[in-house]
PDB file of C-alpha atoms in Angstrom:
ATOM      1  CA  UNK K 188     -84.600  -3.112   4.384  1.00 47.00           C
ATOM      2  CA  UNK K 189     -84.837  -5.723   1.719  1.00 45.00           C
ATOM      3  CA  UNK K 190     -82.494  -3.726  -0.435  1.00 45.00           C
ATOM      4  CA  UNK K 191     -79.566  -3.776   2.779  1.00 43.00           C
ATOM      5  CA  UNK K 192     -79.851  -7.307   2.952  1.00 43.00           C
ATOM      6  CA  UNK K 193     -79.465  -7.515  -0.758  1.00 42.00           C
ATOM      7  CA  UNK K 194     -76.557  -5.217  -1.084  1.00 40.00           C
ATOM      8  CA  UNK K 195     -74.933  -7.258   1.849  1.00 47.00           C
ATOM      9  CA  UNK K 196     -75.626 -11.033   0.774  1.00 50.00           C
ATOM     10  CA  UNK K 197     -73.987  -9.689  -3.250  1.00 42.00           C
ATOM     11  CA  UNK K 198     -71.234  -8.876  -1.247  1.00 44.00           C
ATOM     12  CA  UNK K 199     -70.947 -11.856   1.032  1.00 46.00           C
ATOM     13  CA  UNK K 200     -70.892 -14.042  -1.989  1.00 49.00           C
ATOM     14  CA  UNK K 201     -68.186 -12.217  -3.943  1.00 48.00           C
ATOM     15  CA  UNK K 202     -65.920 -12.465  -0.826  1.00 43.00           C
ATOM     16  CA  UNK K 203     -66.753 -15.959  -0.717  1.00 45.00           C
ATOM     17  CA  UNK K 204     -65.578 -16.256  -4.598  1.00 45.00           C
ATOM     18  CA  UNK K 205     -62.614 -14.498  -3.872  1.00 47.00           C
ATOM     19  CA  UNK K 206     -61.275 -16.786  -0.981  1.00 45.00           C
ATOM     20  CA  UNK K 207     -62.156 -19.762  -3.269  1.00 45.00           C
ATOM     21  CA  UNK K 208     -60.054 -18.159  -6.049  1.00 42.00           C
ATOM     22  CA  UNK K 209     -57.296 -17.194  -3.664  1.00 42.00           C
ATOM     23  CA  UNK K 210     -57.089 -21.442  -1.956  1.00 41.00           C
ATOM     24  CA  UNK K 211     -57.285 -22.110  -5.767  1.00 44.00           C
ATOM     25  CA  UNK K 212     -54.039 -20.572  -6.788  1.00 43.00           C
ATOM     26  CA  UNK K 213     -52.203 -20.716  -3.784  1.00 40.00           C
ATOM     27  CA  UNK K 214     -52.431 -24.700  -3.890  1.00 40.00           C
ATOM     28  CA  UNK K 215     -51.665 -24.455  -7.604  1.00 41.00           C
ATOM     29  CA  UNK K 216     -48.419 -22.469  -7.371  1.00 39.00           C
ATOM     30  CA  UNK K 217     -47.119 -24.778  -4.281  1.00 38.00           C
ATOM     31  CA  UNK K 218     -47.526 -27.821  -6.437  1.00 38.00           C
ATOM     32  CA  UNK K 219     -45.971 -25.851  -9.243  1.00 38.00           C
ATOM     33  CA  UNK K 220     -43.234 -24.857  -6.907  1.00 37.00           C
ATOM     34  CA  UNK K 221     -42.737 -28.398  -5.543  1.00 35.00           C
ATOM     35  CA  UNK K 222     -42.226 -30.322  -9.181  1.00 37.00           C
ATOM     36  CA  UNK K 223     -40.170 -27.273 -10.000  1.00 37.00           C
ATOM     37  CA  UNK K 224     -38.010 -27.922  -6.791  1.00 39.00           C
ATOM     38  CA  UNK K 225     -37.850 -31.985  -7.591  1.00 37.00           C
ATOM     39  CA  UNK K 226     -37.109 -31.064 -11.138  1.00 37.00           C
ATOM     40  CA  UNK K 227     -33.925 -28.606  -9.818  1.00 36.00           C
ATOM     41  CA  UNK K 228     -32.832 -30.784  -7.386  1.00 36.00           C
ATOM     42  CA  UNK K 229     -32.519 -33.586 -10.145  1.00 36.00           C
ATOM     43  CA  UNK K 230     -30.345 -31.088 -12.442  1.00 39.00           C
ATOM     44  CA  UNK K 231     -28.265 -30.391  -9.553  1.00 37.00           C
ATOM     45  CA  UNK K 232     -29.162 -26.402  -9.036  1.00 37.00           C
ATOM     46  CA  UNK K 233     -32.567 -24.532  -8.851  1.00 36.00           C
ATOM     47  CA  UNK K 234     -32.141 -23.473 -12.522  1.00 37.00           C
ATOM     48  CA  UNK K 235     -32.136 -26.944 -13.740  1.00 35.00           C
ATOM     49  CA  UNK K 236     -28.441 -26.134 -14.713  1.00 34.00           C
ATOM     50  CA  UNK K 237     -25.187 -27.326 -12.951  1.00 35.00           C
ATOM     51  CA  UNK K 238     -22.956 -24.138 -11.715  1.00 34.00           C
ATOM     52  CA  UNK K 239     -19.790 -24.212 -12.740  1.00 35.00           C
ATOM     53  CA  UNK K 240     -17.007 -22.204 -12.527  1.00 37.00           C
ATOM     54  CA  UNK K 241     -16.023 -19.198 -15.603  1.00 36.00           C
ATOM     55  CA  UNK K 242     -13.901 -22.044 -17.690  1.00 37.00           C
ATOM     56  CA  UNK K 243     -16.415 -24.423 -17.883  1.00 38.00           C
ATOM     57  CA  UNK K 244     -14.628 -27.149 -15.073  1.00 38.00           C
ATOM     58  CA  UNK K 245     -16.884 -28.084 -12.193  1.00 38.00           C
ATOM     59  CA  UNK K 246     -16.545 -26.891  -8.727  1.00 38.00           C
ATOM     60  CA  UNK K 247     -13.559 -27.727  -7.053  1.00 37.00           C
ATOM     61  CA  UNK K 248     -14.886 -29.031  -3.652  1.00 38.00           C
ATOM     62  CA  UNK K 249     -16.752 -31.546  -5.828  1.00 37.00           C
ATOM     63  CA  UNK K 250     -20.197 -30.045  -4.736  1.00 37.00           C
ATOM     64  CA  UNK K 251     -23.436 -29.408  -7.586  1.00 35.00           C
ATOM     65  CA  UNK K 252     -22.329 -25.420  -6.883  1.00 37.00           C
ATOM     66  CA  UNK K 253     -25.094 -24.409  -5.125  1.00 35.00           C
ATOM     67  CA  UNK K 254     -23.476 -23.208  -2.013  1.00 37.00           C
ATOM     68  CA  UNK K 255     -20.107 -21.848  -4.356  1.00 35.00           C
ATOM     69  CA  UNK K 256     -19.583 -18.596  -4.670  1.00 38.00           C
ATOM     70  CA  UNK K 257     -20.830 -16.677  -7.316  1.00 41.00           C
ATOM     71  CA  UNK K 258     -17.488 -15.605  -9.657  1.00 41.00           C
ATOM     72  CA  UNK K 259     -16.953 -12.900 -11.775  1.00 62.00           C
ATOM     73  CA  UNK K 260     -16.039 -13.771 -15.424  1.00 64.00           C
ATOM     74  CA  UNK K 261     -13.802 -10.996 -16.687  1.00 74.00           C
ATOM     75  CA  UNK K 262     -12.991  -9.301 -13.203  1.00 84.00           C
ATOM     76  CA  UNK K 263      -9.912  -7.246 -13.512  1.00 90.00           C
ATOM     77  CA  UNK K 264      -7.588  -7.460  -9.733  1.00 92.00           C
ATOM     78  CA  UNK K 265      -4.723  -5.513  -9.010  1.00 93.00           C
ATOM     79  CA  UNK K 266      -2.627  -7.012  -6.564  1.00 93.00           C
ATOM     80  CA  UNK K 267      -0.356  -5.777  -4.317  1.00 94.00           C
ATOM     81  CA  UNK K 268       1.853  -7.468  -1.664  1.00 94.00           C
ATOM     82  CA  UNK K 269       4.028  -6.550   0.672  1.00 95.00           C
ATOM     83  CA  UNK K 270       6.909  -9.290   2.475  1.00 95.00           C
ATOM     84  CA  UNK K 271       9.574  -8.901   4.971  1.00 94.00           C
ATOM     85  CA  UNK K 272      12.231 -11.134   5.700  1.00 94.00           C
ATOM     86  CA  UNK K 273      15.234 -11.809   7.679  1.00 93.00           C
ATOM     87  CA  UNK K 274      18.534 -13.228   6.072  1.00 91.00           C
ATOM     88  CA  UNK K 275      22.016 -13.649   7.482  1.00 88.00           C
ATOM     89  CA  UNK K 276      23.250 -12.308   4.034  1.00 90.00           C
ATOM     90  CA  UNK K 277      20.310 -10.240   2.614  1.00 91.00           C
ATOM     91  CA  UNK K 278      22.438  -9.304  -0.715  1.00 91.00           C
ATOM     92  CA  UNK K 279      22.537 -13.104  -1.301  1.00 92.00           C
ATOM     93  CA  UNK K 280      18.844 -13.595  -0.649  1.00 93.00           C
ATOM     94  CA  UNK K 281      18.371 -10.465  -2.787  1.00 93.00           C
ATOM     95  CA  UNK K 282      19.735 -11.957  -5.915  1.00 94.00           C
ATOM     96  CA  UNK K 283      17.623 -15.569  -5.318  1.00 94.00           C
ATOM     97  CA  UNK K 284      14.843 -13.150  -4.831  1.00 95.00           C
ATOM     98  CA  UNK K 285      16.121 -11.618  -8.534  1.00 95.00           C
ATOM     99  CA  UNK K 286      16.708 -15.175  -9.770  1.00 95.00           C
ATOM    100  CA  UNK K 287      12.752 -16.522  -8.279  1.00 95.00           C
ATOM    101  CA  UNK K 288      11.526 -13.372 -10.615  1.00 94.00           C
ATOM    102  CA  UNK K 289      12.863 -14.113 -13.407  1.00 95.00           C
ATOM    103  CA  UNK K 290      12.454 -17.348 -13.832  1.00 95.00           C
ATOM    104  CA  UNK K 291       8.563 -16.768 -13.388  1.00 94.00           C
ATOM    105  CA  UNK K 292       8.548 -14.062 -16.099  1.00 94.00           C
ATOM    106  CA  UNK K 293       8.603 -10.984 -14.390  1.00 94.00           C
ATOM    107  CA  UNK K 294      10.832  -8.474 -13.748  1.00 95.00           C
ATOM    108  CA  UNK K 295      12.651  -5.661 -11.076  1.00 94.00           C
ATOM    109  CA  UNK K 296      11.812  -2.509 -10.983  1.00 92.00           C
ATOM    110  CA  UNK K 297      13.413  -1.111  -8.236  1.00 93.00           C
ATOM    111  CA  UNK K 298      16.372  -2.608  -6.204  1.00 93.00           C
ATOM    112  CA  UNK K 299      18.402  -0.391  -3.366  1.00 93.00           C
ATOM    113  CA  UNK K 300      20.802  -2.439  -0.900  1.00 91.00           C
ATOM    114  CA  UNK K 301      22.657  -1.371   2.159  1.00 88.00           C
ATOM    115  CA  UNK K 302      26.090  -2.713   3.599  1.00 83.00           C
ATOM    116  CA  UNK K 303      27.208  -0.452   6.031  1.00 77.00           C
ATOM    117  CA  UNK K 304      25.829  -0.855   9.692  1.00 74.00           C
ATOM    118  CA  UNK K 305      22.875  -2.846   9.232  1.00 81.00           C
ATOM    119  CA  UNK K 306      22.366  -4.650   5.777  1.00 87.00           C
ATOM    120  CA  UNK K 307      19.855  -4.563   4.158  1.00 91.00           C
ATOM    121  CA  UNK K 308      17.937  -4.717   0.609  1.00 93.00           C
ATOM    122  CA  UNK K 309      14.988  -3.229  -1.171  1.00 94.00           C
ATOM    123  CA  UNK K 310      13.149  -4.453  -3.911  1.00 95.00           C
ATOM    124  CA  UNK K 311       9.982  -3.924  -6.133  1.00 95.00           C
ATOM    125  CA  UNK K 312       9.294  -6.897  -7.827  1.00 95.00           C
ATOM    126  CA  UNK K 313       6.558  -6.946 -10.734  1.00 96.00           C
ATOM    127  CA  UNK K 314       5.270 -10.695 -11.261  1.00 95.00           C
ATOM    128  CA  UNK K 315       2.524 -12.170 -13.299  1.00 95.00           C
ATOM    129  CA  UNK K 316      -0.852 -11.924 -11.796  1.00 92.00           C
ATOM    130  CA  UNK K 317      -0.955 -15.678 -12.277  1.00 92.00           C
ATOM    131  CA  UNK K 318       1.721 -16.680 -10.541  1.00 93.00           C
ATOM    132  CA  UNK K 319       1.880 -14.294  -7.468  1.00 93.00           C
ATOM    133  CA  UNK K 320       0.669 -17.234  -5.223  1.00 93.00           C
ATOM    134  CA  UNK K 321       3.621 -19.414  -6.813  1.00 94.00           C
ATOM    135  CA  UNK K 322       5.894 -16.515  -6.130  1.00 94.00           C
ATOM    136  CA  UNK K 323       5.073 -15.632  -2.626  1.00 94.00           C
ATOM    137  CA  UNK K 324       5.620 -19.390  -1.758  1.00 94.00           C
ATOM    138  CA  UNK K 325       9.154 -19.272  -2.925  1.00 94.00           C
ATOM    139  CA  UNK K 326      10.181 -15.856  -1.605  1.00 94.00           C
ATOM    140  CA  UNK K 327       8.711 -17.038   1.773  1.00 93.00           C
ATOM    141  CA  UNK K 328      11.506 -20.161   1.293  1.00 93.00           C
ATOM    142  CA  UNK K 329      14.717 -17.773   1.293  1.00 92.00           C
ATOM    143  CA  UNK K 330      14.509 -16.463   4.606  1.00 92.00           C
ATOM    144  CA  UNK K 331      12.747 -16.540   8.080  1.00 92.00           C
ATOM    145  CA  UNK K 332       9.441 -14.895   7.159  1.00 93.00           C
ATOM    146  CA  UNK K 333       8.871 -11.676   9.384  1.00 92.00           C
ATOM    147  CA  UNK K 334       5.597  -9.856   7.381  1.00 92.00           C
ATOM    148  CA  UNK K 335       3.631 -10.851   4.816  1.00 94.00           C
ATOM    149  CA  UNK K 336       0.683  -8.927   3.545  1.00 94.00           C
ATOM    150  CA  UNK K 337      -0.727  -9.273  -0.207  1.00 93.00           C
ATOM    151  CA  UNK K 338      -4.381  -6.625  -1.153  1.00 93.00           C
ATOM    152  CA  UNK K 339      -6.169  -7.345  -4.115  1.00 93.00           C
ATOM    153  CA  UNK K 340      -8.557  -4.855  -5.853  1.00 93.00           C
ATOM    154  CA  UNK K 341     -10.813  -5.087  -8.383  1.00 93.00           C
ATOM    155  CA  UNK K 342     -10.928  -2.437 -10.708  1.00 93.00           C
ATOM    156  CA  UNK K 343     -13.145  -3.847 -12.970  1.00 92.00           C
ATOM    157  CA  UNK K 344     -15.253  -0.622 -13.116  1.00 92.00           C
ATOM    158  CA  UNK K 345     -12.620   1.668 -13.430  1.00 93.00           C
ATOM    159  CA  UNK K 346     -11.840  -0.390 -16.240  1.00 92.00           C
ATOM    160  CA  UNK K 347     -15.006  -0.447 -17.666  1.00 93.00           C
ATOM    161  CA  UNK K 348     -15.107   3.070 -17.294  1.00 94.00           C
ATOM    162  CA  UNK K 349     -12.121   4.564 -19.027  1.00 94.00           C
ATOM    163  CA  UNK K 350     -12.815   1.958 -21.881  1.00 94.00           C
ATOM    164  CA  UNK K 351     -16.238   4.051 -22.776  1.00 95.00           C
ATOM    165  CA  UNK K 352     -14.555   6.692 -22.542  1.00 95.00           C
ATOM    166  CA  UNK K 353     -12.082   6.229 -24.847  1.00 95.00           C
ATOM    167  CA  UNK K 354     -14.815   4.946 -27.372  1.00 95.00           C
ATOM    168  CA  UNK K 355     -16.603   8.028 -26.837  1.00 94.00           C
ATOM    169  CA  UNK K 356     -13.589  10.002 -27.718  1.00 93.00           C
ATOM    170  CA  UNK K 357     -12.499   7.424 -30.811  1.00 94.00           C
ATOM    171  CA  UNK K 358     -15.894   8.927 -31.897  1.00 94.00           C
ATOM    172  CA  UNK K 359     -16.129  12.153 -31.409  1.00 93.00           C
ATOM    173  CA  UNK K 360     -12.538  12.468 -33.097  1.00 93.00           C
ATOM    174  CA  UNK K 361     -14.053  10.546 -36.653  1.00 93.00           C
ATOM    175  CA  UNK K 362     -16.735  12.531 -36.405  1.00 93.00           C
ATOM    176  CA  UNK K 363     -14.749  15.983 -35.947  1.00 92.00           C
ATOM    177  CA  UNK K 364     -12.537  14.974 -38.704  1.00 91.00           C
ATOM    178  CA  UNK K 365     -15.304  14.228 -41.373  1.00 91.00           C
ATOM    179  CA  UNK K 366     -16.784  17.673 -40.289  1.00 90.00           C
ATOM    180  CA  UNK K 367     -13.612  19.212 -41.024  1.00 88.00           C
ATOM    181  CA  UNK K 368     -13.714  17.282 -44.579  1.00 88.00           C
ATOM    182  CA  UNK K 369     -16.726  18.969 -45.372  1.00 86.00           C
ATOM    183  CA  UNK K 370     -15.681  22.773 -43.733  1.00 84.00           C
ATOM    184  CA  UNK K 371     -16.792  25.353 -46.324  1.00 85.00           C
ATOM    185  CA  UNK K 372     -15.295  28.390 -44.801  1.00 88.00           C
ATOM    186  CA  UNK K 373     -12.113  29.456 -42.376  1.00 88.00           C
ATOM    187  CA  UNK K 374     -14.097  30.235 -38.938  1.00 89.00           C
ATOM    188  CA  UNK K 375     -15.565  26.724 -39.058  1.00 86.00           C
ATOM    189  CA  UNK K 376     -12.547  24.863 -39.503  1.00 88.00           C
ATOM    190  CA  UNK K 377     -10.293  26.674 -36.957  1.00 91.00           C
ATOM    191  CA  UNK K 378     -13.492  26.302 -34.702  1.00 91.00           C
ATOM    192  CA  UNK K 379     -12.991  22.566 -35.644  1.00 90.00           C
ATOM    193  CA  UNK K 380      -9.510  22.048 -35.404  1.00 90.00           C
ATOM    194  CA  UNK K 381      -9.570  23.798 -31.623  1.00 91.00           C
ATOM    195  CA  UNK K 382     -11.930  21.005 -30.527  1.00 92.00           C
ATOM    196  CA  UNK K 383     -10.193  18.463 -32.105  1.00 91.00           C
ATOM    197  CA  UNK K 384      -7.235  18.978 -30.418  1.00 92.00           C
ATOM    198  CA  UNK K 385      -8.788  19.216 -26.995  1.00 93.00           C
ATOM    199  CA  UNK K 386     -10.250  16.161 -27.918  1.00 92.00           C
ATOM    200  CA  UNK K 387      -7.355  14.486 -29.074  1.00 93.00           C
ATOM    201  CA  UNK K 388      -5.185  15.157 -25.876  1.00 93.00           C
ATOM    202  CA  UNK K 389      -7.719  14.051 -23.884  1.00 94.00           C
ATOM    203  CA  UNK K 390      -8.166  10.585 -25.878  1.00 94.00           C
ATOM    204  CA  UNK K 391      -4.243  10.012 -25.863  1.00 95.00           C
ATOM    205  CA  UNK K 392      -4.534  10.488 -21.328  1.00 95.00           C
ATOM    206  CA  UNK K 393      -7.079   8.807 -21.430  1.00 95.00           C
ATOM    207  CA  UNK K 394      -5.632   5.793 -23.670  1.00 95.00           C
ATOM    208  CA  UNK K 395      -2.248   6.612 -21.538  1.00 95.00           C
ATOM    209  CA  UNK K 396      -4.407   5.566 -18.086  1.00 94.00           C
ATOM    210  CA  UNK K 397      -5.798   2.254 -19.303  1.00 94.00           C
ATOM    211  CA  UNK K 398      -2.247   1.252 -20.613  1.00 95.00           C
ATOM    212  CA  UNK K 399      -0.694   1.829 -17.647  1.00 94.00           C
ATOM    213  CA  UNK K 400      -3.786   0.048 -15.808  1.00 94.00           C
ATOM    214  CA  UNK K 401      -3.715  -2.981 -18.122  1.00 94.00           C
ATOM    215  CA  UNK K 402       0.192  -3.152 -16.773  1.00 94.00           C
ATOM    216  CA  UNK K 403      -0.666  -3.305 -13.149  1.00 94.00           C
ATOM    217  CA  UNK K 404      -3.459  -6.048 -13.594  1.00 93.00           C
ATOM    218  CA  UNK K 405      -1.302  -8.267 -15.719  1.00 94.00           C
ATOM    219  CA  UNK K 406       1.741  -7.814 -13.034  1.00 95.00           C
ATOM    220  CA  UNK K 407       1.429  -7.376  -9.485  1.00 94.00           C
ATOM    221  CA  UNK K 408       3.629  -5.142  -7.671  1.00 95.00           C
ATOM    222  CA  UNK K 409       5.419  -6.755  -4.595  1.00 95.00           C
ATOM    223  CA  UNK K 410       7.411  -4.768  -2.192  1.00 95.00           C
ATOM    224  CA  UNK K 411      10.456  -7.176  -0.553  1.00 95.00           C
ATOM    225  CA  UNK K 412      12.187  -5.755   2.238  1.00 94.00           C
ATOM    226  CA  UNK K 413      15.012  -8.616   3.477  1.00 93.00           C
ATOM    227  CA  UNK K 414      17.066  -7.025   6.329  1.00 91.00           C
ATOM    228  CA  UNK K 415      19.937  -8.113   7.828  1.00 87.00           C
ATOM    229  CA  UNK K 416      18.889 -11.484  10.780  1.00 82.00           C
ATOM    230  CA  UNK K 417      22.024 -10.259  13.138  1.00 77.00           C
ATOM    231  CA  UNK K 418      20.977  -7.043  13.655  1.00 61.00           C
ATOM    232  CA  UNK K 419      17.541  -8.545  15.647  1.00 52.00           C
ATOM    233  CA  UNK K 420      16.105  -6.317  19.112  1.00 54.00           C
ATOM    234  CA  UNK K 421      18.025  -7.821  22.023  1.00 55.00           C
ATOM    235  CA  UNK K 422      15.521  -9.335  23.968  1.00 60.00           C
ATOM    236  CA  UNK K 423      14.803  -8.467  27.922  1.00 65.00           C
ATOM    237  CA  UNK K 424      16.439 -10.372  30.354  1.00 68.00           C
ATOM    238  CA  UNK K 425      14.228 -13.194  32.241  1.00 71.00           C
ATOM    239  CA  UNK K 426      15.643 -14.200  35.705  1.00 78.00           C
ATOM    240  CA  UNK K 427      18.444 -12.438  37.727  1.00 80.00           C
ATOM    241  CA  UNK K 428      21.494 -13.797  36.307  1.00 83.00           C
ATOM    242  CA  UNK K 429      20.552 -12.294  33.175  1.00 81.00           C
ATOM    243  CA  UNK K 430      19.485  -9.090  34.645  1.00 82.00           C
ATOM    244  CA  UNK K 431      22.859  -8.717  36.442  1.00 83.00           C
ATOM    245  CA  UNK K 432      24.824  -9.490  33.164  1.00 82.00           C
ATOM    246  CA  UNK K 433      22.588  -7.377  31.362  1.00 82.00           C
ATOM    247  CA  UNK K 434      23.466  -4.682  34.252  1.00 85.00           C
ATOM    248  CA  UNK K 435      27.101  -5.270  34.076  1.00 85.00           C
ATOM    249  CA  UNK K 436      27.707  -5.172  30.462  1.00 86.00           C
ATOM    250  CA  UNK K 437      25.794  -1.399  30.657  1.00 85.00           C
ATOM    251  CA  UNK K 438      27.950  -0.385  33.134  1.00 88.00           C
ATOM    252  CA  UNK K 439      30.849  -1.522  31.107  1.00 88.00           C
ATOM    253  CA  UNK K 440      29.279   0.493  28.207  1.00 88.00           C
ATOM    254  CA  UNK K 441      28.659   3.735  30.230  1.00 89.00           C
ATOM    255  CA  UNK K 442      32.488   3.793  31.633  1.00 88.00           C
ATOM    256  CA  UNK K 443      33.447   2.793  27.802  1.00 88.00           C
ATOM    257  CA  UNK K 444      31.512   5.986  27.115  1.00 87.00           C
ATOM    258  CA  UNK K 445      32.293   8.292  29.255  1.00 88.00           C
ATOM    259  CA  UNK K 446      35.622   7.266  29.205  1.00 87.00           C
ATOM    260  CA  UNK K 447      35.765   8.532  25.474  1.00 88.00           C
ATOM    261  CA  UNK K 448      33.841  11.415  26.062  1.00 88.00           C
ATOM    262  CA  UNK K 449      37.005  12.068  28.824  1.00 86.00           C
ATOM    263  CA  UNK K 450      39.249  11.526  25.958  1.00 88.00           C
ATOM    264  CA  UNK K 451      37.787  13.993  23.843  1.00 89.00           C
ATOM    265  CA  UNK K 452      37.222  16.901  26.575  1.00 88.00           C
ATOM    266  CA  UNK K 453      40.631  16.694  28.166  1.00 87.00           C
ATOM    267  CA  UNK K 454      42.388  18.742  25.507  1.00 90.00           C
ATOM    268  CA  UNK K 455      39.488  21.015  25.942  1.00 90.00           C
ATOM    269  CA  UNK K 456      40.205  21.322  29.471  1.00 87.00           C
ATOM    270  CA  UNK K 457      43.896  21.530  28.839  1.00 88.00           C
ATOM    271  CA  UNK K 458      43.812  24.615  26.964  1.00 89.00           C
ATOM    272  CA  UNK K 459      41.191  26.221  29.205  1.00 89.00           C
ATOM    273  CA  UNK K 460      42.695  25.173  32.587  1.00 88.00           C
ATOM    274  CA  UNK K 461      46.179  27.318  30.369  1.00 88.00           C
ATOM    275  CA  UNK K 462      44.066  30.479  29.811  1.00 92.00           C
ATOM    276  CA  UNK K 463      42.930  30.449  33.129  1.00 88.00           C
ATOM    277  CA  UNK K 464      46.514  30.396  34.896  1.00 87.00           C
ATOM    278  CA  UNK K 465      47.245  32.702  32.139  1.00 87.00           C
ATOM    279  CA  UNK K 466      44.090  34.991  33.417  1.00 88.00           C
ATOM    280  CA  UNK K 467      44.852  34.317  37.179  1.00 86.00           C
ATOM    281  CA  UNK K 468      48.546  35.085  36.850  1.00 85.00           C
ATOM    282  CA  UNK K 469      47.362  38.981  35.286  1.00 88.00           C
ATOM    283  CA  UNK K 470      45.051  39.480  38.075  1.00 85.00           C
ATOM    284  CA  UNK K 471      46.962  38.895  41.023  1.00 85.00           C
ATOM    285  CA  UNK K 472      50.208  40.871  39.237  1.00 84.00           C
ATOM    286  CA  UNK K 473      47.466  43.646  38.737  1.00 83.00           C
ATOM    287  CA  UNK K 474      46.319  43.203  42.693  1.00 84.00           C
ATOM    288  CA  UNK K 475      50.116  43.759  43.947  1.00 81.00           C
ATOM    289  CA  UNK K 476      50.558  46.807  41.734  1.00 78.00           C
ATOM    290  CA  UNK K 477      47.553  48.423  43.196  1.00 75.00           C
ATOM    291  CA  UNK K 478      48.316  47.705  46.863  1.00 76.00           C
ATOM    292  CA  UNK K 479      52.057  48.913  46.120  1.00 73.00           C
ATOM    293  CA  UNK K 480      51.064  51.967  44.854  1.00 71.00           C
ATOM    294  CA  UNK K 481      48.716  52.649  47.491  1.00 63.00           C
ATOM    295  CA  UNK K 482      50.934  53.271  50.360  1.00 62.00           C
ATOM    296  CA  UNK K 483      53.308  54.870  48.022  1.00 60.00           C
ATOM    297  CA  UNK K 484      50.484  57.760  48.146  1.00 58.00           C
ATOM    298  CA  UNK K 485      49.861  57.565  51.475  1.00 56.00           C
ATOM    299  CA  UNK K 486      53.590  58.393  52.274  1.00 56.00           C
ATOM    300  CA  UNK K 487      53.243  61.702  49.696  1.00 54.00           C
ATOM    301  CA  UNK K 488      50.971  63.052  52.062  1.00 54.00           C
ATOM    302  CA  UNK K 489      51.637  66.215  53.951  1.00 54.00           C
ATOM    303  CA  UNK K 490      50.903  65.537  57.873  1.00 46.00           C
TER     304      UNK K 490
END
């Protein structure tokens, strides 16, 4: 018995030490945590260290930058965009759209442009990724804006990716070429030179991918579609006035119509309603041959 209540007052007291120890630390880290939190709030952010944005300038919205967003230094975007717009004259508003390019320091790529029935013009337009805002603005001031939609993707990774590849390959080429330096017999070096050139070809697509990446992130690709402002949907008609116009000027069009279609069918139906006098004229000359011949038989008969 004595032994129990010795076994269960030891451990009584080293609970009891451990609570202590527990109050102990938890009051010392929250007044740790509270000078550290006066000391933050001082600096302007909880690292003691105002946020600013990846060029060194301050926030914008004048704010310490705790609430900011988080950016990227070194993200890679490749924007696209997309516009429509409708232009009395879209040839004219084709060539400001030229003109707005150039003078930004980009360039056309693709231009196609339509007179007959309804106008209309096509262009890809390949603009600095720094000034695709500045462009948009300005293409949005030729004509009566009917679309506009602009994606950006970050392709940072991809990026990233290709460019250890490439290193990887940069490598493995120096390294097949001093091998090949120190080949002491045929087999080995043909072995050597095979590899080599697989590895070679696959460095120069893989060097041909992040050139042709590197283009798309330093100019954006926008897609301009300005069609012709005349040619807009008629729009339903509203009260009855309208309707009976609108019903009117339909009938007008459908006698219009089929009076052409009259126009074109009636030589058609001359020539057929010929051939059929033609065929009617055989059959009834036919007919009175037959009924002449038979009484002419009837007569040869012996009574």
């Amino acid at each position: 018995m004595k032994r129990k209540l010795l076994v269960i007052s030891v451990l009584a007291s080293a609970l009891l030490l451990g609570g202590c120890s527990a109050l102990g630390g938890s009051s010392g880290s929250s007044s740790g945590g509270l000078s550290g939190g006066t000391s933050s709030e001082a600096n302007g952010s909880p690292g003691g260290e105002q946020l600013t944005a990846p060029n060194g300038a301050a926030p914008a919205d004048g704010s310490t930058g705790r609430d900011a967003p988080t950016l990227i230094p070194g993200a890679q975007i490749v924007t696209t965009g997309t516009i429509t717009l409708l232009a009395e004259e879209p040839s004219a508003a084709a060539d400001s759209a030229v003109a707005l390019t150039t003078s930004l320091g980009g360039h056309v790529d693709n231009r196609t442009e339509q007179s007959s029935g309804d106008a209309r013009a096509d262009l890809v337009l390949r603009i600095p990724s720094a000034k695709v805002t500045e462009a948009i603005d300005g293409l949005k001031k030729l004509a009566t804006v009917d679309s506009v939609s602009v994606t950006a993707t970050d392709v940072t990774a991809e990026a990233s990716d290709i460019d250890a590849r490439v290193t990887a390959l940069q490598t493995s080429v120096t390294r097949l070429l001093d091998l090949m330096s120190k080949a002491t017999n045929t087999t080995d070096l043909i072995a050597l030179e095979s590899t080599l050139s697989e590895r070679q070809g696959d460095l120069d697509s893989l060097v041909a991918q992040r050139t042709a990446l590197t283009d798309t992130i330093a100019y954006s690709s926008i897609t301009l579609s300005i069609e012709d402002s005349s040619a807009a949907p008629v729009t339903a008609p509203g009260d009855f006035w309208t309707g009976l116009g609108t019903g009117w000027a339909s009938l007008l069009t459908a006698l219009a119509g089929a009076l052409v279609a009259f126009g074109v069918a009636l030589p058609w139906l001359v020539a057929l309603g010929v051939i059929g006098l033609v065929v009617l004229g055989i059959v009834r000359l036919v007919t009175r041959r037959g009924r002449r011949a038979v009484p002419a038989a009837g007569s040869e008969t012996p009574s």
